[in-house]
PDB file of C-alpha atoms and ligand atoms in Angstrom:
ATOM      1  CA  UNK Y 598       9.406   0.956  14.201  1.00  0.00           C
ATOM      2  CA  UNK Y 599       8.995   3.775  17.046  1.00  0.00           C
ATOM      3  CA  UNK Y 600      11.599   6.378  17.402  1.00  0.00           C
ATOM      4  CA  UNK Y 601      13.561   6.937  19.885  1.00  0.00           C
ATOM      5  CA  UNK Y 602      15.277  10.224  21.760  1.00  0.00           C
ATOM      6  CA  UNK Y 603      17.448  10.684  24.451  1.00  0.00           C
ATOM      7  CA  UNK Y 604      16.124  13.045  26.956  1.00  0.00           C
ATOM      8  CA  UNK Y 605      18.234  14.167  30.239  1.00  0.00           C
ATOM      9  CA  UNK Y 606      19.568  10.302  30.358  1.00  0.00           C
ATOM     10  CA  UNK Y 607      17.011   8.288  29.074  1.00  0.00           C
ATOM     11  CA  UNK Y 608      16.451   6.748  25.944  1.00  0.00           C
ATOM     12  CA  UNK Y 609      12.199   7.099  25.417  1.00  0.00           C
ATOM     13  CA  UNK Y 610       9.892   6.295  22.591  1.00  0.00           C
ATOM     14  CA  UNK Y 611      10.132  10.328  20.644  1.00  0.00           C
ATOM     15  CA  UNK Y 612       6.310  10.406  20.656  1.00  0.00           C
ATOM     16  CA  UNK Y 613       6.294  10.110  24.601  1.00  0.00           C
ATOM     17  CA  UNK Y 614       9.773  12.460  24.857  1.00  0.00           C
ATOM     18  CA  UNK Y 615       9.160  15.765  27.143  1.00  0.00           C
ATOM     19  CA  UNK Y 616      11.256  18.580  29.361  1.00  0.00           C
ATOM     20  CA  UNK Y 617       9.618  20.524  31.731  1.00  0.00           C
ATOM     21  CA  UNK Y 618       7.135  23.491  30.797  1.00  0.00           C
ATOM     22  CA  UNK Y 619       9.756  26.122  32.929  1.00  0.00           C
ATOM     23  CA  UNK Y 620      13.140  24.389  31.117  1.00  0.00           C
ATOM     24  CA  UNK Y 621      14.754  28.290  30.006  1.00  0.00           C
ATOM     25  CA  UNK Y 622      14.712  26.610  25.882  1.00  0.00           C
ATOM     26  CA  UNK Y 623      11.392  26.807  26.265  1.00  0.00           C
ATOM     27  CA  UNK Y 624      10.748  30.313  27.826  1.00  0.00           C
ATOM     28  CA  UNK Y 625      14.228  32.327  26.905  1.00  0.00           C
ATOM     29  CA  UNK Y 626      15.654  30.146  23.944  1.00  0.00           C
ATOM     30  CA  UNK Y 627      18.509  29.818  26.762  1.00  0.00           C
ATOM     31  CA  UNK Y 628      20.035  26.696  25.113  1.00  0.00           C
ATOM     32  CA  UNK Y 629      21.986  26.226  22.241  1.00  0.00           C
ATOM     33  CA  UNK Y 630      22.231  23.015  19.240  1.00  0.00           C
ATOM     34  CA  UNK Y 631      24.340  21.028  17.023  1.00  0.00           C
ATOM     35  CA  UNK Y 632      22.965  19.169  14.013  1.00  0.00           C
ATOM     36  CA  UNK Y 633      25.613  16.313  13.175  1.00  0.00           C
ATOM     37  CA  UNK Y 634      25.474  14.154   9.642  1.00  0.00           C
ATOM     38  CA  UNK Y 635      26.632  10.609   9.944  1.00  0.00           C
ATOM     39  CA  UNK Y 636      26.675   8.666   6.863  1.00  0.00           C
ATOM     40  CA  UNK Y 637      27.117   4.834   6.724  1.00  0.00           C
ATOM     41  CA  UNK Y 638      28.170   5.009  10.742  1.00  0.00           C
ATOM     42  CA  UNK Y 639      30.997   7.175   9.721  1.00  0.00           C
ATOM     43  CA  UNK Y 640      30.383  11.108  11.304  1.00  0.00           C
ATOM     44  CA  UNK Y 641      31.417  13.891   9.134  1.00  0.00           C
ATOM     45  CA  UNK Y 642      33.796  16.594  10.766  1.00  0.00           C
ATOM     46  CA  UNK Y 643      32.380  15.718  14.318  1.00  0.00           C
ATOM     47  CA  UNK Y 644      35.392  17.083  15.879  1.00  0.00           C
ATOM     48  CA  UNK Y 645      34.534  20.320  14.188  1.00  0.00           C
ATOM     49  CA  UNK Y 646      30.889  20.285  15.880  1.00  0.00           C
ATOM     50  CA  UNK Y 647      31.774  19.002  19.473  1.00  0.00           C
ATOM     51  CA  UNK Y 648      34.398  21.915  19.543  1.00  0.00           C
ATOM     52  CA  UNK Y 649      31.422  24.517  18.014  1.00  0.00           C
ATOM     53  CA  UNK Y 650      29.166  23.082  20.883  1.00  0.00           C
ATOM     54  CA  UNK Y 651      31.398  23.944  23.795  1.00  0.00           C
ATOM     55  CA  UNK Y 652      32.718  27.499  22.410  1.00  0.00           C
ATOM     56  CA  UNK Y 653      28.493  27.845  21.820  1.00  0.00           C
ATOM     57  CA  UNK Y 654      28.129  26.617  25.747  1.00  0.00           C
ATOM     58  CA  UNK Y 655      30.990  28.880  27.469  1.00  0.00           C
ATOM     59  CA  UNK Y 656      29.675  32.008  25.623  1.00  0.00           C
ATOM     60  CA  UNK Y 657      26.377  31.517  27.509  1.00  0.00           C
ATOM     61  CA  UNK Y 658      28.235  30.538  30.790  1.00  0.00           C
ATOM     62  CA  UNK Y 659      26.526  26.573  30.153  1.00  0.00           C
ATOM     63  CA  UNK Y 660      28.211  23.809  31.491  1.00  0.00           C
ATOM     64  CA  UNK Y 661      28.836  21.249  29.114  1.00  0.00           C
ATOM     65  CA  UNK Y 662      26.257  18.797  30.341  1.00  0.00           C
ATOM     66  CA  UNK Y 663      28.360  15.667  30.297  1.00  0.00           C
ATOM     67  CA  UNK Y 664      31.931  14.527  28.949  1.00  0.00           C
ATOM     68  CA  UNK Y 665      32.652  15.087  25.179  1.00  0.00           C
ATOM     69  CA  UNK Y 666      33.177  11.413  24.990  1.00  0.00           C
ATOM     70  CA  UNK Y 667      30.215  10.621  26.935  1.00  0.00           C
ATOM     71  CA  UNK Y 668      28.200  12.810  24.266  1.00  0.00           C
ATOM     72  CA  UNK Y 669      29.604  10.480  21.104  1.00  0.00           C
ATOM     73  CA  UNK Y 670      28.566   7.698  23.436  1.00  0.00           C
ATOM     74  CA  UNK Y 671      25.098   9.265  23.936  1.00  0.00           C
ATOM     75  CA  UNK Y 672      24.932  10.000  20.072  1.00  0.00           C
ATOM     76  CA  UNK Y 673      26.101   6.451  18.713  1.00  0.00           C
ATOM     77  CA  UNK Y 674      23.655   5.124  21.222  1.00  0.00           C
ATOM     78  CA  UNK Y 675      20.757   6.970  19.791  1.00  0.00           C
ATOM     79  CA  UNK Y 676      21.476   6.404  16.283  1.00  0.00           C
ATOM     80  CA  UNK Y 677      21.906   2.858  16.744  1.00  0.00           C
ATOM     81  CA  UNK Y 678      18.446   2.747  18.558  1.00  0.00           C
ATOM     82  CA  UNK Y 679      16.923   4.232  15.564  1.00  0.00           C
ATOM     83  CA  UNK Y 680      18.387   1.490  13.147  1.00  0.00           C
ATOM     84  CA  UNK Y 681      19.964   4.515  11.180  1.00  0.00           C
ATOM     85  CA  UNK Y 682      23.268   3.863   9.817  1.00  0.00           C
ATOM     86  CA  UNK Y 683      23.230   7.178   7.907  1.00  0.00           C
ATOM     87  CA  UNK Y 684      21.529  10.508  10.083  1.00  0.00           C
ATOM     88  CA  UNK Y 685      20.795  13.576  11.077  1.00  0.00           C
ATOM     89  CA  UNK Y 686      21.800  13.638  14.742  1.00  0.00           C
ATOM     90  CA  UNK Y 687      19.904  17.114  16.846  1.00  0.00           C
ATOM     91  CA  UNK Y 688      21.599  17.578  19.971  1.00  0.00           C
ATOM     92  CA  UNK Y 689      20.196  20.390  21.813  1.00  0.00           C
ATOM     93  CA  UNK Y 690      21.384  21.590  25.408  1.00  0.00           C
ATOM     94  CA  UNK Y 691      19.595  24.087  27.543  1.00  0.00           C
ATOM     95  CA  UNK Y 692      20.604  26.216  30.684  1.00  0.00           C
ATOM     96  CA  UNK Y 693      17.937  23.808  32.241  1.00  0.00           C
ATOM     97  CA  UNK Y 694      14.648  23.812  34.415  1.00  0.00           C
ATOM     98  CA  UNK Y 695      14.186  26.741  37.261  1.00  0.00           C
ATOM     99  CA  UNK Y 696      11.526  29.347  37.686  1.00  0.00           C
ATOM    100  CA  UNK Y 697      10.729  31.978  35.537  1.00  0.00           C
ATOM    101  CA  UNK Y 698      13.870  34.763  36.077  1.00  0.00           C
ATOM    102  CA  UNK Y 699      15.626  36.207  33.661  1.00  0.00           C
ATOM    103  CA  UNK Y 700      19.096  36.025  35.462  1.00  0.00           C
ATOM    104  CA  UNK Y 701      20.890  33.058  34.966  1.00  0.00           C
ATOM    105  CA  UNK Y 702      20.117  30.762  37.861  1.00  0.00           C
ATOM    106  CA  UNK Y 703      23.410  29.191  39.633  1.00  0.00           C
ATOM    107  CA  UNK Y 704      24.521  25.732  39.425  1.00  0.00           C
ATOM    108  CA  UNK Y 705      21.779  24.485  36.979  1.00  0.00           C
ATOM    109  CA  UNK Y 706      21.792  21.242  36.262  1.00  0.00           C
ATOM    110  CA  UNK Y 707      21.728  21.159  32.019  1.00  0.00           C
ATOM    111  CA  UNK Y 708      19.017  19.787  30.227  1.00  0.00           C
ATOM    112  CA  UNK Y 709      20.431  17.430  26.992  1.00  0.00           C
ATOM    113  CA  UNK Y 710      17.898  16.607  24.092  1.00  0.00           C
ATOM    114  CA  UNK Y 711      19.335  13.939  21.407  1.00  0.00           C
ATOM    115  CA  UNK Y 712      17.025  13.305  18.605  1.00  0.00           C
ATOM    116  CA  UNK Y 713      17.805  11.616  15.249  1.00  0.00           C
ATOM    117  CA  UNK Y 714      16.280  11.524  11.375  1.00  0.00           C
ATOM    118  CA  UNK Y 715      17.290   9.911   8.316  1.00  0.00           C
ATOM    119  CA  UNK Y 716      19.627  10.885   6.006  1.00  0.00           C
ATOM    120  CA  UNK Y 717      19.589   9.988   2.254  1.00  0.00           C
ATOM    121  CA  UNK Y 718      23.016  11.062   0.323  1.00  0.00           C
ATOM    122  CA  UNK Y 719      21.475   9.788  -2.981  1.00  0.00           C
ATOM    123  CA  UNK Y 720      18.514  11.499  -2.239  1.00  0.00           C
ATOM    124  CA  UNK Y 721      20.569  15.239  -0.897  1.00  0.00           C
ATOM    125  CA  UNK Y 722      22.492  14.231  -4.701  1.00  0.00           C
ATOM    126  CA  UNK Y 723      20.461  13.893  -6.606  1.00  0.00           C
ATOM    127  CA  UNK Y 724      18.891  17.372  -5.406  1.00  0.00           C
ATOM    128  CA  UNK Y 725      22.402  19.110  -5.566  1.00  0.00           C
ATOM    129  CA  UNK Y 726      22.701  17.684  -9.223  1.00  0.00           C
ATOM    130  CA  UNK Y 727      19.589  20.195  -9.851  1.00  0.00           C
ATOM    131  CA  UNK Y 728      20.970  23.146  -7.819  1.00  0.00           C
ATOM    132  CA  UNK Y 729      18.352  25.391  -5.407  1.00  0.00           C
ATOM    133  CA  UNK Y 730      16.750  28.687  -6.090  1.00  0.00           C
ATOM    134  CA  UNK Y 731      16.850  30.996  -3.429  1.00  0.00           C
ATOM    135  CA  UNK Y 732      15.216  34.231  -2.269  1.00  0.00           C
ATOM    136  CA  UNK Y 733      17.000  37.516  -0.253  1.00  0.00           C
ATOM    137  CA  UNK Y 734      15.377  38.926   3.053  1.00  0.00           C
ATOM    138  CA  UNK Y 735      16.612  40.826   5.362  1.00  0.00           C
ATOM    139  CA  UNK Y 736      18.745  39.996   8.130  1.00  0.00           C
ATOM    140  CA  UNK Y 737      17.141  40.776  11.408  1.00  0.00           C
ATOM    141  CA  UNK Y 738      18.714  38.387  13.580  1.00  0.00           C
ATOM    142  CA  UNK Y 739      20.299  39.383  16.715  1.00  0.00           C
ATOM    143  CA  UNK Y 740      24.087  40.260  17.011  1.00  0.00           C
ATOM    144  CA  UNK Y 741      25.459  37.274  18.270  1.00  0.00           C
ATOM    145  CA  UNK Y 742      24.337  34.839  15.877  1.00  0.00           C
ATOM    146  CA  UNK Y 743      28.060  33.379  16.670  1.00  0.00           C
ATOM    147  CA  UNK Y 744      26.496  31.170  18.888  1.00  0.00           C
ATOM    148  CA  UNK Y 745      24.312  28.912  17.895  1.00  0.00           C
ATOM    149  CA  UNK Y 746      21.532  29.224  19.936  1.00  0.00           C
ATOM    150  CA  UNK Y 747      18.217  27.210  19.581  1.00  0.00           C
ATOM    151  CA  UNK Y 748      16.428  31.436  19.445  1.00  0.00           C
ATOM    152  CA  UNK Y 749      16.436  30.671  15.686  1.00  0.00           C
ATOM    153  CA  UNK Y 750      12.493  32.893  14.939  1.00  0.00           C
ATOM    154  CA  UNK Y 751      14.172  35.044  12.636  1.00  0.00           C
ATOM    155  CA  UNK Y 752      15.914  32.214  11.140  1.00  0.00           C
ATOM    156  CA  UNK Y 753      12.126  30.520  10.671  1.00  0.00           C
ATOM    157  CA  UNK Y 754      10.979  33.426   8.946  1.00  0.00           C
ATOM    158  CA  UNK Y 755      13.124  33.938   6.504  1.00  0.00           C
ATOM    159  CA  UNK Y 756      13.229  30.484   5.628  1.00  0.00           C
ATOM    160  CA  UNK Y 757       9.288  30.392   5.714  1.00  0.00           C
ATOM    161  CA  UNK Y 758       9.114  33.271   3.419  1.00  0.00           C
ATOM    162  CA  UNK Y 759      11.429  31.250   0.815  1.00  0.00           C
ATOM    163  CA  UNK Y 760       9.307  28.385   1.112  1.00  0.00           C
ATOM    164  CA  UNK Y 761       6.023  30.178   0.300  1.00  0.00           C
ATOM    165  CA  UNK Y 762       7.763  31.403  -3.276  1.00  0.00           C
ATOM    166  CA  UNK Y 763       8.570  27.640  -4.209  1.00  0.00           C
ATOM    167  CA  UNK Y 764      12.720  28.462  -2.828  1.00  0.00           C
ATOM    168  CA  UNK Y 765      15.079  26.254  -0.883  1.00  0.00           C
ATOM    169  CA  UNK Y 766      16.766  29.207   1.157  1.00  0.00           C
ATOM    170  CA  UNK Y 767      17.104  32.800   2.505  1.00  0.00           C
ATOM    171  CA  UNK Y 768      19.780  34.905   1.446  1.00  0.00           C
ATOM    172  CA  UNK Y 769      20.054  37.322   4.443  1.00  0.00           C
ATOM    173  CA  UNK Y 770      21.603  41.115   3.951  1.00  0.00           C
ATOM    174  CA  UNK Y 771      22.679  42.858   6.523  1.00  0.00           C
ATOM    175  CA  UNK Y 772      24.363  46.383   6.103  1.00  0.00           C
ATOM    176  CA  UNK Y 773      24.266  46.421   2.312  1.00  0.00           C
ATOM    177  CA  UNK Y 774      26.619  42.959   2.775  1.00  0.00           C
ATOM    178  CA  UNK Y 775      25.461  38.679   2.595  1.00  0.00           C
ATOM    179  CA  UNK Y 776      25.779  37.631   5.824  1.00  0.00           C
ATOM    180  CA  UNK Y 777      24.688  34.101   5.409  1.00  0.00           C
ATOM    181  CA  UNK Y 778      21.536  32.539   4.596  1.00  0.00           C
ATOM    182  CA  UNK Y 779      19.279  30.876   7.105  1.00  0.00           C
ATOM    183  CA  UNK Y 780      20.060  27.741   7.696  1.00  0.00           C
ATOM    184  CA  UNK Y 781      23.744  27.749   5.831  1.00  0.00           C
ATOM    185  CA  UNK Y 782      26.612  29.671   4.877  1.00  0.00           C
ATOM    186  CA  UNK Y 783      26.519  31.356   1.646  1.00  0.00           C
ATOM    187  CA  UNK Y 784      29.594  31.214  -0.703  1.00  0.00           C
ATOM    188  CA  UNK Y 785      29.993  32.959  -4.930  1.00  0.00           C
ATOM    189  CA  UNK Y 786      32.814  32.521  -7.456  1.00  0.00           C
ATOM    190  CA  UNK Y 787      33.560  35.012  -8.911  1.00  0.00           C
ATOM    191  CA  UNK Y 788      35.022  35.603 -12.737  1.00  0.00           C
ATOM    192  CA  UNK Y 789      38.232  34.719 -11.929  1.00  0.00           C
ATOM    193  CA  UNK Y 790      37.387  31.707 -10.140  1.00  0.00           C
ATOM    194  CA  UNK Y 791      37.871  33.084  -6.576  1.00  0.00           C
ATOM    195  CA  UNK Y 792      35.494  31.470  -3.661  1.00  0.00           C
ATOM    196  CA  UNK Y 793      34.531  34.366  -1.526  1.00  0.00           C
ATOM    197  CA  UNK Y 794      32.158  33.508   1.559  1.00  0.00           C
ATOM    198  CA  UNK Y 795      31.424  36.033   4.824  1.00  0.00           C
ATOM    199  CA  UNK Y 796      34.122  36.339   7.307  1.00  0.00           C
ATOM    200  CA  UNK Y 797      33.991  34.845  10.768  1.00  0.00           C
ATOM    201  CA  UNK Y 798      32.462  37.291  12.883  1.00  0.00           C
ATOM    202  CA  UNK Y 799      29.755  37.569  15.354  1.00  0.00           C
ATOM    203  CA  UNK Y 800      27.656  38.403  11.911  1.00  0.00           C
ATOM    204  CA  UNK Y 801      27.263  34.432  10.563  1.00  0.00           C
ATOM    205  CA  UNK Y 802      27.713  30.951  12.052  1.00  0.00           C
ATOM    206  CA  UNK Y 803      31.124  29.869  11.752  1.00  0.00           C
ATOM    207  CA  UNK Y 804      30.277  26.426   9.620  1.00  0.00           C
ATOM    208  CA  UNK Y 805      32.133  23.626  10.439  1.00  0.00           C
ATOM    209  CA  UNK Y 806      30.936  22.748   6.641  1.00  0.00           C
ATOM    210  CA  UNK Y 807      32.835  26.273   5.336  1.00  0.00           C
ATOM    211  CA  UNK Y 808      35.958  24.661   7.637  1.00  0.00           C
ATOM    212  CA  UNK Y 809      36.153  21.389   5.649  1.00  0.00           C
ATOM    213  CA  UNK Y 810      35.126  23.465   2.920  1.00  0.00           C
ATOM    214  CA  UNK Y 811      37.929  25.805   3.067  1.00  0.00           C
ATOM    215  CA  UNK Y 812      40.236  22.906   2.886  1.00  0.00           C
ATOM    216  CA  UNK Y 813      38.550  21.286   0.011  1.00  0.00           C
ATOM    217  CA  UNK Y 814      38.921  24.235  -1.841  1.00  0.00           C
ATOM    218  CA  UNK Y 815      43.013  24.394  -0.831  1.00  0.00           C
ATOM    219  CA  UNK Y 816      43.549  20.860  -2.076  1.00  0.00           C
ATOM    220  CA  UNK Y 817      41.867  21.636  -5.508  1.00  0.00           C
ATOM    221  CA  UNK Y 818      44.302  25.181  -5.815  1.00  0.00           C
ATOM    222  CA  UNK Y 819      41.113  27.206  -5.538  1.00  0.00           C
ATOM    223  CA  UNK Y 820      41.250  30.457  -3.685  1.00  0.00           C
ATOM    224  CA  UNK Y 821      39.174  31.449  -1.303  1.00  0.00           C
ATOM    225  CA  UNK Y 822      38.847  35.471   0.189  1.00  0.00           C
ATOM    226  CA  UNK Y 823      36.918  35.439   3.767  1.00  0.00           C
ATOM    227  CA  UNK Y 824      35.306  39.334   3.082  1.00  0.00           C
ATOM    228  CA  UNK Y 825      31.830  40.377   2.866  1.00  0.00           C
ATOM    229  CA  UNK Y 826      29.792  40.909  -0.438  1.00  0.00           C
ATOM    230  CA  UNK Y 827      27.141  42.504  -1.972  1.00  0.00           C
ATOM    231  CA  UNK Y 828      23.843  41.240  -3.772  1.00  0.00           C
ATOM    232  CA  UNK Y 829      25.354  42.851  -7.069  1.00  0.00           C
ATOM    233  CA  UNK Y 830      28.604  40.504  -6.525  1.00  0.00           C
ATOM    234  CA  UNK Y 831      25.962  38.114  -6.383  1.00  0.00           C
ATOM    235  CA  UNK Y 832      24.526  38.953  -9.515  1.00  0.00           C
ATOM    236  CA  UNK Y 833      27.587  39.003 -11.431  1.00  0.00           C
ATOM    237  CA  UNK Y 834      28.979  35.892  -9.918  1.00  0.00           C
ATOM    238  CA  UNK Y 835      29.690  32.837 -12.374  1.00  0.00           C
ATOM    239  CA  UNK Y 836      28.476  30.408  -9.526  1.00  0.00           C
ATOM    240  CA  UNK Y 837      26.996  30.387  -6.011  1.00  0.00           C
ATOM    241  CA  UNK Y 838      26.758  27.407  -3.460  1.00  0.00           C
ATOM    242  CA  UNK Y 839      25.863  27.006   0.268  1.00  0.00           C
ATOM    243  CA  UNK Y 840      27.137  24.952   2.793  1.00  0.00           C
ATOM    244  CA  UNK Y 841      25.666  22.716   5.954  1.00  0.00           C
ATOM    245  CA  UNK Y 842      25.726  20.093   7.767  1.00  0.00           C
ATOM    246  CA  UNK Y 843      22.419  18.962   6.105  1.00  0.00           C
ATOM    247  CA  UNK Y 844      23.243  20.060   2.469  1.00  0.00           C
ATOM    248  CA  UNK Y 845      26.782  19.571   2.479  1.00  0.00           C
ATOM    249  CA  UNK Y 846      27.720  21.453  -0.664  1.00  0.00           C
ATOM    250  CA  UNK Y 847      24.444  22.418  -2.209  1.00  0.00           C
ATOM    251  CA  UNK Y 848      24.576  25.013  -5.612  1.00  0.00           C
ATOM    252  CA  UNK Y 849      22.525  27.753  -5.542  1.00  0.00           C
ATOM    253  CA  UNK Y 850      20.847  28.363  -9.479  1.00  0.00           C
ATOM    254  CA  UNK Y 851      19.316  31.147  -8.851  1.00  0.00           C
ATOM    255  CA  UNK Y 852      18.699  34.243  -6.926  1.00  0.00           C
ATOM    256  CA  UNK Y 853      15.084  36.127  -6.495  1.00  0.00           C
ATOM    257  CA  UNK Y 854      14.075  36.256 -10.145  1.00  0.00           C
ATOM    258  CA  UNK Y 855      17.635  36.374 -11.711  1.00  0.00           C
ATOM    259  CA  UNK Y 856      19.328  33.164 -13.096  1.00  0.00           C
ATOM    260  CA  UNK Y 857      23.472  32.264 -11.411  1.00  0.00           C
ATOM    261  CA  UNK Y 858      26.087  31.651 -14.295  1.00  0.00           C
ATOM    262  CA  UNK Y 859      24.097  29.601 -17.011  1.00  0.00           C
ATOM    263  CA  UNK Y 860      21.049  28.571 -14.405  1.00  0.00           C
ATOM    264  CA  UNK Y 861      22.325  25.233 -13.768  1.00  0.00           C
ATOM    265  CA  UNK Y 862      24.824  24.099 -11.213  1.00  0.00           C
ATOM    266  CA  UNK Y 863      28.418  25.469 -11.863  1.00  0.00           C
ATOM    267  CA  UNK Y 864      31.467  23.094 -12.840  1.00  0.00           C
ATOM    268  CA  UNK Y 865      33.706  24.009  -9.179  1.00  0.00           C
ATOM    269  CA  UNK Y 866      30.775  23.745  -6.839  1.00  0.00           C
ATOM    270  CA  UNK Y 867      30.485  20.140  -8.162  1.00  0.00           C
ATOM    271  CA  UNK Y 868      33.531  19.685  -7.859  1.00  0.00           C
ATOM    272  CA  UNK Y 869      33.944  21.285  -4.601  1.00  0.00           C
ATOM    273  CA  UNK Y 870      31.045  18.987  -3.169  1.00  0.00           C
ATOM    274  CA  UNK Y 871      32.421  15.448  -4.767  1.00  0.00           C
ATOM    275  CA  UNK Y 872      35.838  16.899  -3.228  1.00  0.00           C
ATOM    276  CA  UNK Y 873      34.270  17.041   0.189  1.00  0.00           C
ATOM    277  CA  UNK Y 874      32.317  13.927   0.063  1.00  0.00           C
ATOM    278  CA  UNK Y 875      35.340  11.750  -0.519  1.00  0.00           C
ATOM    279  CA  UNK Y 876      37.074  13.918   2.755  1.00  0.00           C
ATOM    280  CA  UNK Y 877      34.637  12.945   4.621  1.00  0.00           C
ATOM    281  CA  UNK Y 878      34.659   9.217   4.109  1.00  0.00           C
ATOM    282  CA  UNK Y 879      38.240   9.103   3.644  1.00  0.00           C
ATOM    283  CA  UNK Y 880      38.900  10.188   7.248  1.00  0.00           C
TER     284      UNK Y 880
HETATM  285  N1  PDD R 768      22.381  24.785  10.252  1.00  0.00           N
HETATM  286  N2  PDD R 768      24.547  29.251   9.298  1.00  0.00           N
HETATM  287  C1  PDD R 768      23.441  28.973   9.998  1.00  0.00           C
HETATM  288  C2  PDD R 768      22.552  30.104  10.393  1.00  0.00           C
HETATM  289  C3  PDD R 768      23.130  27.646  10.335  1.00  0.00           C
HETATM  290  O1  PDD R 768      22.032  27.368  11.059  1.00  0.00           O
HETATM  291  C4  PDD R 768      23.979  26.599   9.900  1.00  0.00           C
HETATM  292  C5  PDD R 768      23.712  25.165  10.249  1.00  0.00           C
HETATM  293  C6  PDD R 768      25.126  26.941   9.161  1.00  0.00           C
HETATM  294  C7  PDD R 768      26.101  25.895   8.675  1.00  0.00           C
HETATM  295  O2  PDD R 768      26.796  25.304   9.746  1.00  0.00           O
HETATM  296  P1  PDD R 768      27.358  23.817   9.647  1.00  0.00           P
HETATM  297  O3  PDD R 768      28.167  23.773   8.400  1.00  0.00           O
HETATM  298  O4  PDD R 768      28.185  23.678  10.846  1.00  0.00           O
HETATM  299  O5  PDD R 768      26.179  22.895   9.598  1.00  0.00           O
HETATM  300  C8  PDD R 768      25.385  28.270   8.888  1.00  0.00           C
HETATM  301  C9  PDD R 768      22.015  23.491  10.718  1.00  0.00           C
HETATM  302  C10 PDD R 768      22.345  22.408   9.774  1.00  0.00           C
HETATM  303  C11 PDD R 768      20.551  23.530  11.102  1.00  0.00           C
HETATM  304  O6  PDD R 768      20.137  24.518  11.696  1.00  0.00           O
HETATM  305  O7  PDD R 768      19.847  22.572  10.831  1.00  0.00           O
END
């Protein structure tokens, strides 16, 4: 069965999807994303994204390129056309096409990507039941990584670089501090049981995964402190996790070449991640 995509209004087969060679992604990474999980048709903290989109849009002076409604239209549509009750929906939107210039051209018309893949909870389970490894590098991103724009190279590399050592993600320091990692927000417990995970800054992505997160972690009487940490709070930590989109609540089992807690996923993440799970398909 082909895939499909939605490209600037029109649903085409992926393989034959294109934008235009001067569209300002493609030369300036002058467009921003959104990477939705739907799971058995029901979306997980959508809300939370759609919101993330347009504060993501009006920081680069991007209109939004069609009603929010339009755009759950436009996703439900795509997803359905793929035959995929449970995704990953990519919705990418770009300042659109106009000659090379760095200054923002006026009254753009916005170019709108919509792609889908599959999503297997069982599968993104039965991976969290094992935990990840991951590796530090540093974090050279820019200073607005706020916004989530599609300029994600230093992003790639760290991730690359954990993938060429056998690891699942990037730990990125900044300052001395965790920022995040590269595709997710980085979280430890400490001794006492305490969640502590990067403030919202212009320094990390504010998740929409930490959001539900947060709230997960109210309902089960955990507390959570929004501060910065180092790599030796890492060390010392009882248990680490990450969240996305994409790997929901994921434990982390390991850091560089030293072992988290016991080396195997710790007793709140899991409990953290079954917590958010039934949020999600409660709502
Ligand atoms: N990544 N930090 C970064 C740098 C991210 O790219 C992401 C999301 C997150 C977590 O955000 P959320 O909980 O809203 O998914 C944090 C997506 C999944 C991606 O790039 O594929």
């Amino acid at each position: 069965m082909s895939r499909i995509a939605y490209v600037n209004g029109q649903y085409v087969p992926h393989a034959l999807a294109q934008v235009h060679i001067e569209d300002r992604g493609y030369q300036f990474a002058d467009g921003v994303y959104e990477v939705c999980l739907v799971v058995d048709g029901k979306y997980w903290d959508l809300d939370g994204h759609l919101a993330r989109l347009k504060r993501s849009l009006d920081e680069l002076q991007i209109a939004m390129p069609m009603s929010e409604n339009a755009l759950r239209v436009v996703m439900d549509n795509v997803r359905k056309r793929n035959h995929l009750p449970s995704a990953m929906i990519y919705i990418q939107v770009t300042r659109g096409v106009a000659p090379r210039n760095h200054i923002f051209p006026v009254g753009l018309k916005p170019s709108l990507v919509m792609t889908v893949k599959p999503f297997d909870l069982d599968q993104s389970d039965a991976k969290a039941a094992k935990g990840i490894r991951v590796i530090t590098q540093p974090d050279i991103r820019w200073g607005r990584t706020d916004i989530k724009s599609t300029g994600l190279l230093a992003n790639a590399m760290a991730k690359h670089a954990a993938s060429e050592v056998g690891a699942g993600e990037a730990l990125l320091i900044r300052d001395g501090h965790i920022t995040e990692c590269s595709s997710s927000n980085a979280w430890i417990i400490d001794k006492d049981g305490v969640l502590i995970t990067h403030p919202k800054s212009h320094e990390i992505l504010s998740g929409i995964t930490r959001e539900t997160a947060k709230a997960c972690a109210q309902e089960l009487q955990l507390n959570v402190v929004e501060r910065p940490f180092t790599l030796d709070e890492v060390k010392a930590a009882s248990e680490m996790f990450l969240t996305s989109a994409s790997s929901v609540v994921m434990p982390v089992i390991g850091v560089d070449s030293f072992k988290i807690g016991d080396g195997t996923p710790g007793p709140i993440t899991k409990r953290l991640r079954e917590s958010y799970k039934a949020r999600a398909r409660a709502l």
